[in-house]
CSV table of C-alpha atoms in Angstrom, one decimal:
chain,number,residue,atom,x,y,z
A,1479,UNK,CA,-0.4,-21.0,-60.0
A,1480,UNK,CA,2.5,-22.3,-62.2
A,1481,UNK,CA,6.0,-22.5,-60.9
A,1482,UNK,CA,8.4,-19.6,-61.3
A,1483,UNK,CA,10.6,-20.0,-64.3
A,1484,UNK,CA,14.0,-18.5,-65.1
A,1485,UNK,CA,14.1,-15.6,-67.4
A,1486,UNK,CA,17.1,-15.3,-69.6
A,1487,UNK,CA,16.0,-12.3,-71.7
A,1488,UNK,CA,14.6,-9.4,-69.7
A,1489,UNK,CA,14.5,-6.9,-72.6
A,1490,UNK,CA,10.7,-6.7,-72.7
A,1491,UNK,CA,10.3,-6.4,-68.9
A,1492,UNK,CA,8.5,-3.2,-67.6
A,1493,UNK,CA,9.4,-1.7,-64.3
A,1494,UNK,CA,6.8,-2.2,-61.5
A,1495,UNK,CA,8.9,-1.3,-58.5
A,1496,UNK,CA,12.7,-1.3,-59.1
A,1497,UNK,CA,13.7,-0.9,-55.4
A,1498,UNK,CA,11.8,-4.1,-54.7
A,1499,UNK,CA,13.2,-5.8,-57.8
A,1500,UNK,CA,9.7,-6.3,-59.3
A,1501,UNK,CA,8.9,-6.0,-63.0
A,1502,UNK,CA,6.1,-7.0,-65.4
A,1503,UNK,CA,6.9,-9.2,-68.3
A,1504,UNK,CA,4.5,-10.0,-71.2
A,1505,UNK,CA,3.0,-13.5,-71.2
A,1506,UNK,CA,4.4,-15.3,-74.2
A,1507,UNK,CA,2.4,-18.5,-74.2
A,1508,UNK,CA,0.8,-20.5,-76.9
A,1509,UNK,CA,-1.5,-23.5,-77.2
A,1510,UNK,CA,-0.5,-26.3,-79.5
A,1511,UNK,CA,-2.9,-29.1,-80.4
A,1512,UNK,CA,-1.8,-32.3,-82.2
A,1513,UNK,CA,-4.6,-34.4,-83.7
A,1514,UNK,CA,-4.1,-38.1,-83.3
A,1515,UNK,CA,-5.0,-40.8,-85.8
A,1516,UNK,CA,-7.2,-43.7,-85.1
A,1517,UNK,CA,-5.1,-46.6,-83.8
A,1518,UNK,CA,-5.9,-49.6,-85.9
A,1519,UNK,CA,-3.5,-52.1,-84.3
A,1520,UNK,CA,-4.3,-53.1,-80.7
A,1521,UNK,CA,-1.6,-52.6,-78.1
A,1522,UNK,CA,0.0,-49.9,-80.2
A,1523,UNK,CA,0.2,-46.3,-78.7
A,1524,UNK,CA,1.6,-42.9,-79.5
A,1525,UNK,CA,4.4,-41.6,-77.3
A,1526,UNK,CA,3.5,-38.1,-75.9
A,1527,UNK,CA,7.2,-37.6,-75.3
A,1528,UNK,CA,8.0,-38.3,-79.0
A,1529,UNK,CA,5.4,-35.9,-80.2
A,1530,UNK,CA,6.8,-33.2,-77.8
A,1531,UNK,CA,10.3,-33.8,-79.2
A,1532,UNK,CA,9.1,-33.4,-82.7
A,1533,UNK,CA,7.4,-30.1,-81.8
A,1534,UNK,CA,10.7,-28.9,-80.3
A,1535,UNK,CA,12.5,-29.8,-83.6
A,1536,UNK,CA,9.9,-28.0,-85.7
A,1537,UNK,CA,10.8,-24.5,-84.3
A,1538,UNK,CA,14.3,-24.7,-86.0
A,1539,UNK,CA,16.9,-22.6,-84.2
A,1540,UNK,CA,14.6,-21.4,-81.5
A,1541,UNK,CA,13.6,-23.2,-78.3
A,1542,UNK,CA,10.7,-23.2,-75.9
A,1543,UNK,CA,11.2,-21.8,-72.4
A,1544,UNK,CA,8.7,-24.3,-71.2
A,1545,UNK,CA,6.6,-26.9,-73.0
A,1546,UNK,CA,4.1,-29.1,-71.1
A,1547,UNK,CA,1.1,-31.3,-71.8
A,1548,UNK,CA,-2.1,-29.6,-70.6
A,1549,UNK,CA,-4.5,-32.3,-71.8
A,1550,UNK,CA,-4.2,-35.7,-73.5
A,1551,UNK,CA,-7.1,-37.8,-75.0
A,1552,UNK,CA,-7.4,-40.5,-77.6
A,1553,UNK,CA,-8.1,-37.9,-80.3
A,1554,UNK,CA,-5.6,-35.1,-79.5
A,1555,UNK,CA,-2.8,-33.9,-77.3
A,1556,UNK,CA,-2.8,-30.3,-76.1
A,1557,UNK,CA,0.4,-28.6,-75.2
A,1558,UNK,CA,1.2,-25.2,-73.5
A,1559,UNK,CA,4.4,-23.7,-74.7
A,1560,UNK,CA,6.2,-20.5,-73.6
A,1561,UNK,CA,9.0,-18.6,-75.2
A,1562,UNK,CA,11.3,-15.9,-74.0
A,1563,UNK,CA,9.9,-12.8,-75.8
A,1564,UNK,CA,6.6,-11.7,-77.3
A,1565,UNK,CA,8.3,-11.1,-80.6
A,1566,UNK,CA,9.1,-14.8,-80.9
A,1567,UNK,CA,5.5,-16.0,-80.6
A,1568,UNK,CA,4.6,-15.2,-84.2
A,1569,UNK,CA,7.7,-17.0,-85.5
A,1570,UNK,CA,6.9,-20.1,-83.4
A,1571,UNK,CA,3.2,-20.0,-84.6
A,1572,UNK,CA,4.5,-19.8,-88.2
A,1573,UNK,CA,6.7,-22.9,-87.7
A,1574,UNK,CA,3.9,-24.9,-86.0
A,1575,UNK,CA,0.4,-23.9,-87.2
A,1576,UNK,CA,-0.9,-26.0,-90.0
A,1577,UNK,CA,2.2,-28.3,-90.1
A,1578,UNK,CA,2.2,-32.0,-89.8
A,1579,UNK,CA,4.2,-34.6,-87.9
A,1580,UNK,CA,5.2,-38.1,-89.2
A,1581,UNK,CA,5.9,-40.6,-86.5
A,1582,UNK,CA,8.0,-43.7,-87.0
A,1583,UNK,CA,5.8,-46.8,-87.2
A,1584,UNK,CA,2.7,-44.9,-88.2
A,1585,UNK,CA,1.5,-44.3,-91.7
A,1586,UNK,CA,-0.9,-41.5,-90.8
A,1587,UNK,CA,0.3,-38.0,-90.3
A,1588,UNK,CA,-0.5,-35.8,-87.3
A,1589,UNK,CA,-1.8,-32.4,-88.0
A,1590,UNK,CA,-0.6,-29.5,-85.8
A,1591,UNK,CA,-2.6,-26.4,-84.8
A,1592,UNK,CA,-1.0,-23.6,-82.9
A,1593,UNK,CA,-2.5,-20.3,-81.6
A,1594,UNK,CA,-1.5,-17.6,-79.2
A,1595,UNK,CA,-2.6,-18.3,-75.7
A,1596,UNK,CA,-6.0,-16.7,-74.8
A,1597,UNK,CA,-5.5,-14.8,-71.6
A,1598,UNK,CA,-8.2,-15.1,-69.0
A,1599,UNK,CA,-8.3,-11.4,-67.9
A,1600,UNK,CA,-11.4,-9.3,-67.2
A,1601,UNK,CA,-12.2,-6.4,-69.5
A,1602,UNK,CA,-13.5,-3.0,-68.7
A,1603,UNK,CA,-16.9,-4.1,-70.0
A,1604,UNK,CA,-16.9,-7.0,-67.5
A,1605,UNK,CA,-16.6,-4.9,-64.4
A,1606,UNK,CA,-18.7,-2.0,-65.7
A,1607,UNK,CA,-21.6,-4.3,-66.5
A,1608,UNK,CA,-21.1,-6.3,-63.2
A,1609,UNK,CA,-21.3,-3.2,-60.9
A,1610,UNK,CA,-24.1,-1.6,-63.1
A,1611,UNK,CA,-26.3,-4.7,-62.9
A,1612,UNK,CA,-25.5,-5.8,-59.3
A,1613,UNK,CA,-28.5,-5.1,-57.1
A,1614,UNK,CA,-26.6,-5.1,-53.8
A,1615,UNK,CA,-23.9,-2.7,-54.8
A,1616,UNK,CA,-23.8,1.1,-54.2
A,1617,UNK,CA,-21.2,2.6,-56.6
A,1618,UNK,CA,-20.9,5.7,-54.4
A,1619,UNK,CA,-19.3,3.6,-51.6
A,1620,UNK,CA,-15.7,2.3,-51.6
A,1621,UNK,CA,-15.5,-1.4,-52.2
A,1622,UNK,CA,-18.9,-1.5,-53.9
A,1623,UNK,CA,-17.5,-0.1,-57.2
A,1624,UNK,CA,-14.7,-1.0,-59.5
A,1625,UNK,CA,-11.8,0.1,-57.3
A,1626,UNK,CA,-10.3,-3.1,-55.8
A,1627,UNK,CA,-8.0,-5.5,-57.5
A,1628,UNK,CA,-7.9,-9.1,-56.3
A,1629,UNK,CA,-4.4,-10.7,-56.9
A,1630,UNK,CA,-3.6,-14.4,-56.4
A,1631,UNK,CA,-0.4,-16.3,-56.7
A,1632,UNK,CA,1.9,-13.6,-55.4
A,1633,UNK,CA,5.2,-15.1,-54.1
A,1634,UNK,CA,5.6,-14.3,-50.4
A,1635,UNK,CA,9.4,-13.8,-50.5
A,1636,UNK,CA,9.1,-11.1,-53.3
A,1637,UNK,CA,6.8,-9.0,-51.1
A,1638,UNK,CA,8.6,-9.5,-47.8
A,1639,UNK,CA,10.3,-6.6,-45.9
A,1640,UNK,CA,14.0,-7.3,-46.4
A,1641,UNK,CA,15.1,-5.5,-43.3
A,1642,UNK,CA,13.0,-7.7,-41.1
A,1643,UNK,CA,14.4,-11.0,-42.4
A,1644,UNK,CA,10.9,-12.4,-42.5
A,1645,UNK,CA,9.5,-14.4,-45.5
A,1646,UNK,CA,6.0,-13.2,-44.8
A,1647,UNK,CA,4.5,-10.6,-47.2
A,1648,UNK,CA,4.3,-7.1,-45.9
A,1649,UNK,CA,1.3,-4.7,-46.5
A,1650,UNK,CA,3.8,-1.8,-46.6
A,1651,UNK,CA,5.7,-3.5,-49.5
A,1652,UNK,CA,2.4,-4.3,-51.3
A,1653,UNK,CA,1.4,-0.6,-51.1
A,1654,UNK,CA,4.9,0.5,-52.2
A,1655,UNK,CA,4.7,-1.7,-55.3
A,1656,UNK,CA,1.1,-0.9,-56.4
A,1657,UNK,CA,0.9,2.8,-55.5
A,1658,UNK,CA,2.7,3.4,-58.9
A,1659,UNK,CA,-0.8,3.4,-60.5
A,1660,UNK,CA,-2.5,5.7,-58.1
A,1661,UNK,CA,-3.2,6.5,-54.5
A,1662,UNK,CA,-4.1,3.4,-52.5
A,1663,UNK,CA,-7.0,3.6,-50.0
A,1664,UNK,CA,-6.7,0.2,-48.4
A,1665,UNK,CA,-5.0,-3.2,-48.8
A,1666,UNK,CA,-5.6,-6.5,-47.2
A,1667,UNK,CA,-3.5,-9.7,-47.1
A,1668,UNK,CA,-5.7,-12.4,-45.6
A,1669,UNK,CA,-2.9,-14.7,-44.7
A,1670,UNK,CA,-1.5,-12.1,-42.2
A,1671,UNK,CA,-4.8,-12.2,-40.2
A,1672,UNK,CA,-4.6,-15.1,-37.8
A,1673,UNK,CA,-8.4,-15.1,-37.5
A,1674,UNK,CA,-9.2,-15.0,-41.2
A,1675,UNK,CA,-9.2,-18.7,-41.7
A,1676,UNK,CA,-11.5,-19.3,-38.8
A,1677,UNK,CA,-13.8,-16.5,-40.1
A,1678,UNK,CA,-14.0,-17.7,-43.7
A,1679,UNK,CA,-13.2,-21.4,-43.4
A,1680,UNK,CA,-10.6,-20.9,-46.1
A,1681,UNK,CA,-6.9,-21.8,-46.1
A,1682,UNK,CA,-4.8,-18.8,-47.2
A,1683,UNK,CA,-1.5,-20.6,-46.8
A,1684,UNK,CA,-1.4,-22.2,-50.2
A,1685,UNK,CA,1.7,-23.6,-52.0
A,1686,UNK,CA,2.3,-23.3,-55.7
A,1687,UNK,CA,3.3,-26.1,-58.0
A,1688,UNK,CA,6.9,-25.3,-57.6
A,1689,UNK,CA,6.8,-25.3,-53.8
A,1690,UNK,CA,7.0,-21.6,-53.3
A,1691,UNK,CA,4.6,-20.1,-50.8
A,1692,UNK,CA,2.2,-17.8,-52.5
A,1693,UNK,CA,-0.5,-15.4,-51.1
A,1694,UNK,CA,-3.5,-13.5,-52.2
A,1695,UNK,CA,-4.1,-9.8,-51.7
A,1696,UNK,CA,-6.6,-7.0,-52.2
A,1697,UNK,CA,-5.5,-3.6,-53.4
A,1698,UNK,CA,-8.1,-0.8,-53.3
A,1699,UNK,CA,-7.5,2.5,-55.0
A,1700,UNK,CA,-9.1,5.8,-54.1
A,1701,UNK,CA,-9.8,6.8,-57.6
A,1702,UNK,CA,-11.2,4.8,-60.5
A,1703,UNK,CA,-8.3,6.0,-62.6
A,1704,UNK,CA,-5.8,4.2,-60.4
A,1705,UNK,CA,-7.8,1.0,-60.7
A,1706,UNK,CA,-8.1,1.3,-64.5
A,1707,UNK,CA,-4.3,2.0,-64.9
A,1708,UNK,CA,-3.4,-1.0,-62.7
A,1709,UNK,CA,-5.7,-3.4,-64.5
A,1710,UNK,CA,-4.4,-2.2,-67.9
A,1711,UNK,CA,-0.8,-2.6,-66.8
A,1712,UNK,CA,-1.3,-6.1,-65.4
A,1713,UNK,CA,-3.3,-7.4,-68.4
A,1714,UNK,CA,-1.4,-10.1,-70.2
A,1715,UNK,CA,1.6,-9.8,-67.9
A,1716,UNK,CA,3.6,-12.1,-65.6
A,1717,UNK,CA,5.3,-10.9,-62.5
A,1718,UNK,CA,9.1,-10.9,-62.7
A,1719,UNK,CA,11.6,-10.6,-59.9
A,1720,UNK,CA,15.2,-9.6,-60.5
A,1721,UNK,CA,17.7,-10.2,-57.7
A,1722,UNK,CA,20.8,-8.3,-56.8
A,1723,UNK,CA,22.8,-10.8,-58.7
A,1724,UNK,CA,21.0,-9.9,-62.0
A,1725,UNK,CA,19.2,-13.2,-62.3
A,1726,UNK,CA,15.5,-13.0,-63.0
A,1727,UNK,CA,12.6,-15.4,-62.5
A,1728,UNK,CA,8.9,-14.9,-63.4
A,1729,UNK,CA,5.6,-16.4,-62.5
A,1730,UNK,CA,2.0,-16.1,-63.6
A,1731,UNK,CA,-0.4,-14.4,-61.3
A,1732,UNK,CA,-4.2,-14.2,-61.4
A,1733,UNK,CA,-5.7,-10.7,-61.5
A,1734,UNK,CA,-9.4,-10.0,-61.2
A,1735,UNK,CA,-11.6,-7.2,-60.0
A,1736,UNK,CA,-13.2,-7.7,-56.6
A,1737,UNK,CA,-16.9,-8.5,-56.8
A,1738,UNK,CA,-17.3,-9.5,-53.1
A,1739,UNK,CA,-17.2,-6.0,-51.5
A,1740,UNK,CA,-14.2,-7.3,-49.6
A,1741,UNK,CA,-12.8,-3.9,-48.8
A,1742,UNK,CA,-16.1,-2.1,-48.3
A,1743,UNK,CA,-16.6,-0.3,-45.0
A,1744,UNK,CA,-19.4,-2.8,-44.0
A,1745,UNK,CA,-17.2,-5.8,-44.8
A,1746,UNK,CA,-14.2,-4.4,-42.9
A,1747,UNK,CA,-16.4,-3.5,-39.9
A,1748,UNK,CA,-18.0,-7.0,-40.1
A,1749,UNK,CA,-14.5,-8.6,-40.1
A,1750,UNK,CA,-13.5,-6.4,-37.2
A,1751,UNK,CA,-16.5,-7.5,-35.2
A,1752,UNK,CA,-15.9,-11.1,-36.0
A,1753,UNK,CA,-12.2,-10.7,-35.2
A,1754,UNK,CA,-13.2,-9.1,-31.8
A,1755,UNK,CA,-15.5,-12.0,-31.1
A,1756,UNK,CA,-12.8,-14.5,-32.1
A,1757,UNK,CA,-10.3,-12.6,-29.9
A,1758,UNK,CA,-12.7,-12.8,-27.0
A,1759,UNK,CA,-13.2,-16.5,-27.8
A,1760,UNK,CA,-9.5,-16.9,-28.1
A,1761,UNK,CA,-9.0,-15.2,-24.7
A,1762,UNK,CA,-11.6,-17.5,-23.2
A,1763,UNK,CA,-9.9,-20.5,-24.8
A,1764,UNK,CA,-6.6,-19.2,-23.6
A,1765,UNK,CA,-8.0,-18.7,-20.2
A,1766,UNK,CA,-9.6,-22.1,-20.3
A,1767,UNK,CA,-6.3,-23.5,-21.6
A,1768,UNK,CA,-4.4,-21.7,-18.8
A,1769,UNK,CA,-6.8,-23.1,-16.2
A,1770,UNK,CA,-6.5,-26.5,-17.7
A,1771,UNK,CA,-2.8,-26.2,-17.9
A,1772,UNK,CA,-2.7,-25.0,-14.3
A,1773,UNK,CA,-5.0,-27.9,-13.3
A,1774,UNK,CA,-2.8,-30.2,-15.3
A,1775,UNK,CA,0.4,-28.8,-13.8
A,1776,UNK,CA,-1.2,-29.0,-10.3
A,1777,UNK,CA,-2.2,-32.6,-11.0
A,1778,UNK,CA,1.2,-33.3,-12.3
A,1779,UNK,CA,2.7,-31.6,-9.2
A,1780,UNK,CA,0.4,-33.7,-7.0
A,1781,UNK,CA,1.3,-36.8,-8.9
A,1782,UNK,CA,4.9,-35.9,-8.6
A,1783,UNK,CA,4.6,-35.3,-4.9
A,1784,UNK,CA,2.7,-38.6,-4.7
A,1785,UNK,CA,5.4,-40.3,-6.6
A,1786,UNK,CA,8.0,-38.7,-4.4
A,1787,UNK,CA,6.0,-39.7,-1.3
A,1788,UNK,CA,5.7,-43.3,-2.6
A,1789,UNK,CA,9.4,-43.3,-3.5
A,1790,UNK,CA,10.2,-41.9,-0.1
A,1791,UNK,CA,7.9,-44.6,1.5
A,1792,UNK,CA,9.6,-47.3,-0.6
A,1793,UNK,CA,13.0,-45.9,0.3
A,1794,UNK,CA,12.0,-45.7,4.0
A,1795,UNK,CA,10.7,-49.3,3.9
A,1796,UNK,CA,13.8,-50.4,2.0
A,1797,UNK,CA,15.9,-48.6,4.6
A,1798,UNK,CA,13.8,-50.1,7.4
A,1799,UNK,CA,14.1,-53.5,5.9
A,1800,UNK,CA,17.8,-53.0,5.5
A,1801,UNK,CA,18.0,-51.7,9.0
A,1802,UNK,CA,16.1,-54.6,10.3
A,1803,UNK,CA,18.3,-56.9,8.3
A,1804,UNK,CA,21.4,-55.2,9.7
A,1805,UNK,CA,19.9,-55.3,13.2
A,1806,UNK,CA,19.1,-59.0,12.8
A,1807,UNK,CA,22.6,-59.6,11.5
A,1808,UNK,CA,24.0,-57.6,14.5
A,1809,UNK,CA,21.7,-59.5,16.8
A,1810,UNK,CA,22.9,-62.8,15.3
A,1811,UNK,CA,26.5,-61.5,15.6
A,1812,UNK,CA,25.8,-60.5,19.3
A,1813,UNK,CA,24.2,-63.9,20.0
A,1814,UNK,CA,27.0,-65.6,18.2
A,1815,UNK,CA,29.6,-63.6,20.1
A,1816,UNK,CA,27.6,-64.1,23.4
A,1817,UNK,CA,27.5,-67.9,22.7
A,1818,UNK,CA,31.2,-67.8,21.9
A,1819,UNK,CA,31.8,-65.8,25.0
A,1820,UNK,CA,29.7,-68.1,27.1
A,1821,UNK,CA,31.4,-71.0,25.6
A,1822,UNK,CA,34.8,-69.5,26.4
A,1823,UNK,CA,33.6,-68.5,29.9
A,1824,UNK,CA,32.3,-72.1,30.4
A,1825,UNK,CA,35.5,-73.5,29.1
A,1826,UNK,CA,37.4,-71.1,31.4
A,1827,UNK,CA,35.1,-72.0,34.3
A,1828,UNK,CA,35.5,-75.7,33.5
A,1829,UNK,CA,39.3,-75.3,33.4
A,1830,UNK,CA,39.1,-73.3,36.6
A,1831,UNK,CA,37.0,-75.9,38.3
A,1832,UNK,CA,39.3,-78.6,37.1
A,1833,UNK,CA,42.2,-76.5,38.4
A,1834,UNK,CA,40.4,-76.0,41.7
A,1835,UNK,CA,39.6,-79.7,41.9
A,1836,UNK,CA,43.2,-80.4,41.1
A,1837,UNK,CA,44.4,-77.9,43.7
A,1838,UNK,CA,41.9,-79.3,46.2
A,1839,UNK,CA,43.1,-82.8,45.4
A,1840,UNK,CA,46.6,-81.6,45.9
A,1841,UNK,CA,45.6,-79.9,49.1
A,1842,UNK,CA,43.7,-83.0,50.2
A,1843,UNK,CA,46.7,-85.2,49.4
A,1844,UNK,CA,48.9,-82.7,51.2
A,1845,UNK,CA,46.6,-82.7,54.2
A,1846,UNK,CA,46.5,-86.5,54.1
A,1847,UNK,CA,50.3,-86.5,53.9
A,1848,UNK,CA,50.4,-84.1,56.8
A,1849,UNK,CA,47.9,-86.2,58.8
A,1850,UNK,CA,49.9,-89.3,57.9
A,1851,UNK,CA,53.0,-87.5,59.0
A,1852,UNK,CA,51.3,-86.3,62.2
A,1853,UNK,CA,49.8,-89.8,62.7
A,1854,UNK,CA,53.2,-91.3,62.3
A,1855,UNK,CA,54.7,-88.7,64.5
A,1856,UNK,CA,52.0,-89.4,67.1
A,1857,UNK,CA,52.4,-93.0,66.8
A,1858,UNK,CA,56.1,-92.6,67.1
A,1859,UNK,CA,55.6,-90.3,70.1
A,1860,UNK,CA,53.2,-92.7,71.7
A,1861,UNK,CA,55.5,-95.6,70.9
A,1862,UNK,CA,58.3,-93.6,72.6
A,1863,UNK,CA,56.1,-92.9,75.7
A,1864,UNK,CA,55.0,-96.5,75.8
A,1865,UNK,CA,58.5,-97.6,75.7
A,1866,UNK,CA,59.4,-95.2,78.5
A,1867,UNK,CA,56.4,-96.3,80.5
A,1868,UNK,CA,57.2,-99.9,80.0
A,1869,UNK,CA,60.7,-99.2,81.1
A,1870,UNK,CA,59.6,-97.2,84.1
A,1871,UNK,CA,56.9,-99.8,85.0
A,1872,UNK,CA,59.5,-102.5,84.9
A,1873,UNK,CA,61.8,-100.5,87.1
A,1874,UNK,CA,58.9,-99.8,89.5
A,1875,UNK,CA,58.0,-103.3,89.8
A,1876,UNK,CA,61.5,-104.2,90.6
A,1877,UNK,CA,61.6,-101.4,93.2
A,1878,UNK,CA,58.3,-102.5,94.7
A,1879,UNK,CA,59.6,-106.0,95.0
A,1880,UNK,CA,62.7,-104.8,96.7
A,1881,UNK,CA,60.9,-102.4,99.1
A,1882,UNK,CA,58.1,-104.6,100.1
A,1883,UNK,CA,59.6,-105.6,103.5
A,1884,UNK,CA,60.3,-102.1,104.4
A,1885,UNK,CA,56.8,-101.0,103.5
A,1886,UNK,CA,55.4,-103.8,105.6
A,1887,UNK,CA,57.4,-102.7,108.7
A,1888,UNK,CA,56.4,-99.1,108.2
A,1889,UNK,CA,52.8,-100.1,108.0
A,1890,UNK,CA,53.0,-102.1,111.1
A,1891,UNK,CA,54.6,-99.1,112.9
A,1892,UNK,CA,51.8,-96.9,111.8
A,1893,UNK,CA,49.2,-99.3,113.0
A,1894,UNK,CA,50.9,-99.5,116.3
A,1895,UNK,CA,51.1,-95.9,116.7
A,1896,UNK,CA,47.6,-95.5,115.9
A,1897,UNK,CA,46.6,-98.0,118.6
A,1898,UNK,CA,48.5,-96.3,121.1
């Protein structure tokens, strides 16, 4: 759908649901075709932008709300223009239709044709004939008769519940907006069903040209009259939103009657069964995911424990290596200290031995001195005795010499006495 455009004049807007700020505004579009001349000079071209500017200048004091190129060929350029109010369309058509444009640098004139935009909207004859001729439809059953409107291009934010703060559309708001035309039997917003995309293979989250998130919806009325009134009210209308600040924007929406039995009881039941199957599959997938996640977490836990064990082992080996290194260092230190101690002890022992030897030598010298002294004393003593002996011997010899006659007389006397 086209992007939302700003609305400056809201005088033609019709209330749809004032509490929700929603209105219907007539579509004020026109198609403009500009016939192009045959280009005789090679390399020469006509500027689409220049043609567009000439068209804007032809509407005199008025101006387009939007003007864009819808198709461009070698023979013509087709534009889609939009104005603020329905009443201005005729004035614009009078200024454009049948007129000509003279471009600078071109001798040929460009003929302009303008007409009111033909709205692609189903008529009562379209749905009556469709349901009458359809072989697989039962007009006595809801959803198989003209009672359901299919809407596309509805802006999500415009149908969101304000009190929730969500930007997703709400079925309650959708009912509130469209129950103006009659009692609603059922509604469906496919994008709110998380299983719908998987069931249908369609993507319901579509973005519009302007970047606004839009959605599609189905609105089913209980009575045919409600359906008719809603279709008549929406024909040729844009959806307009007026904010609390009074500013208004409008966007085109696509409205059609449902020809797919989307809200028939059989379709609803079928979707419910498919949803149940998908829910079961989802539960199985979730269970499988849970098991896989548990297995993954278990594996991660085991890997973590293994890493911790490896880290612990590495740390233990590192500590063991460090401990061995420290032990080796301590052993080297002990050996070094022991060697130093032994060296000191040997040095002390050597010094002690030297001291002992010195003392023994001193003792020996002292003993020798003593012996020498004793020897000298002995010699002196002996010398003294010898001297005395010599003296005494000399005296004895002198005495013996002097006493010899006496001894001789005594001896003679003894011999005599013995004889007698």
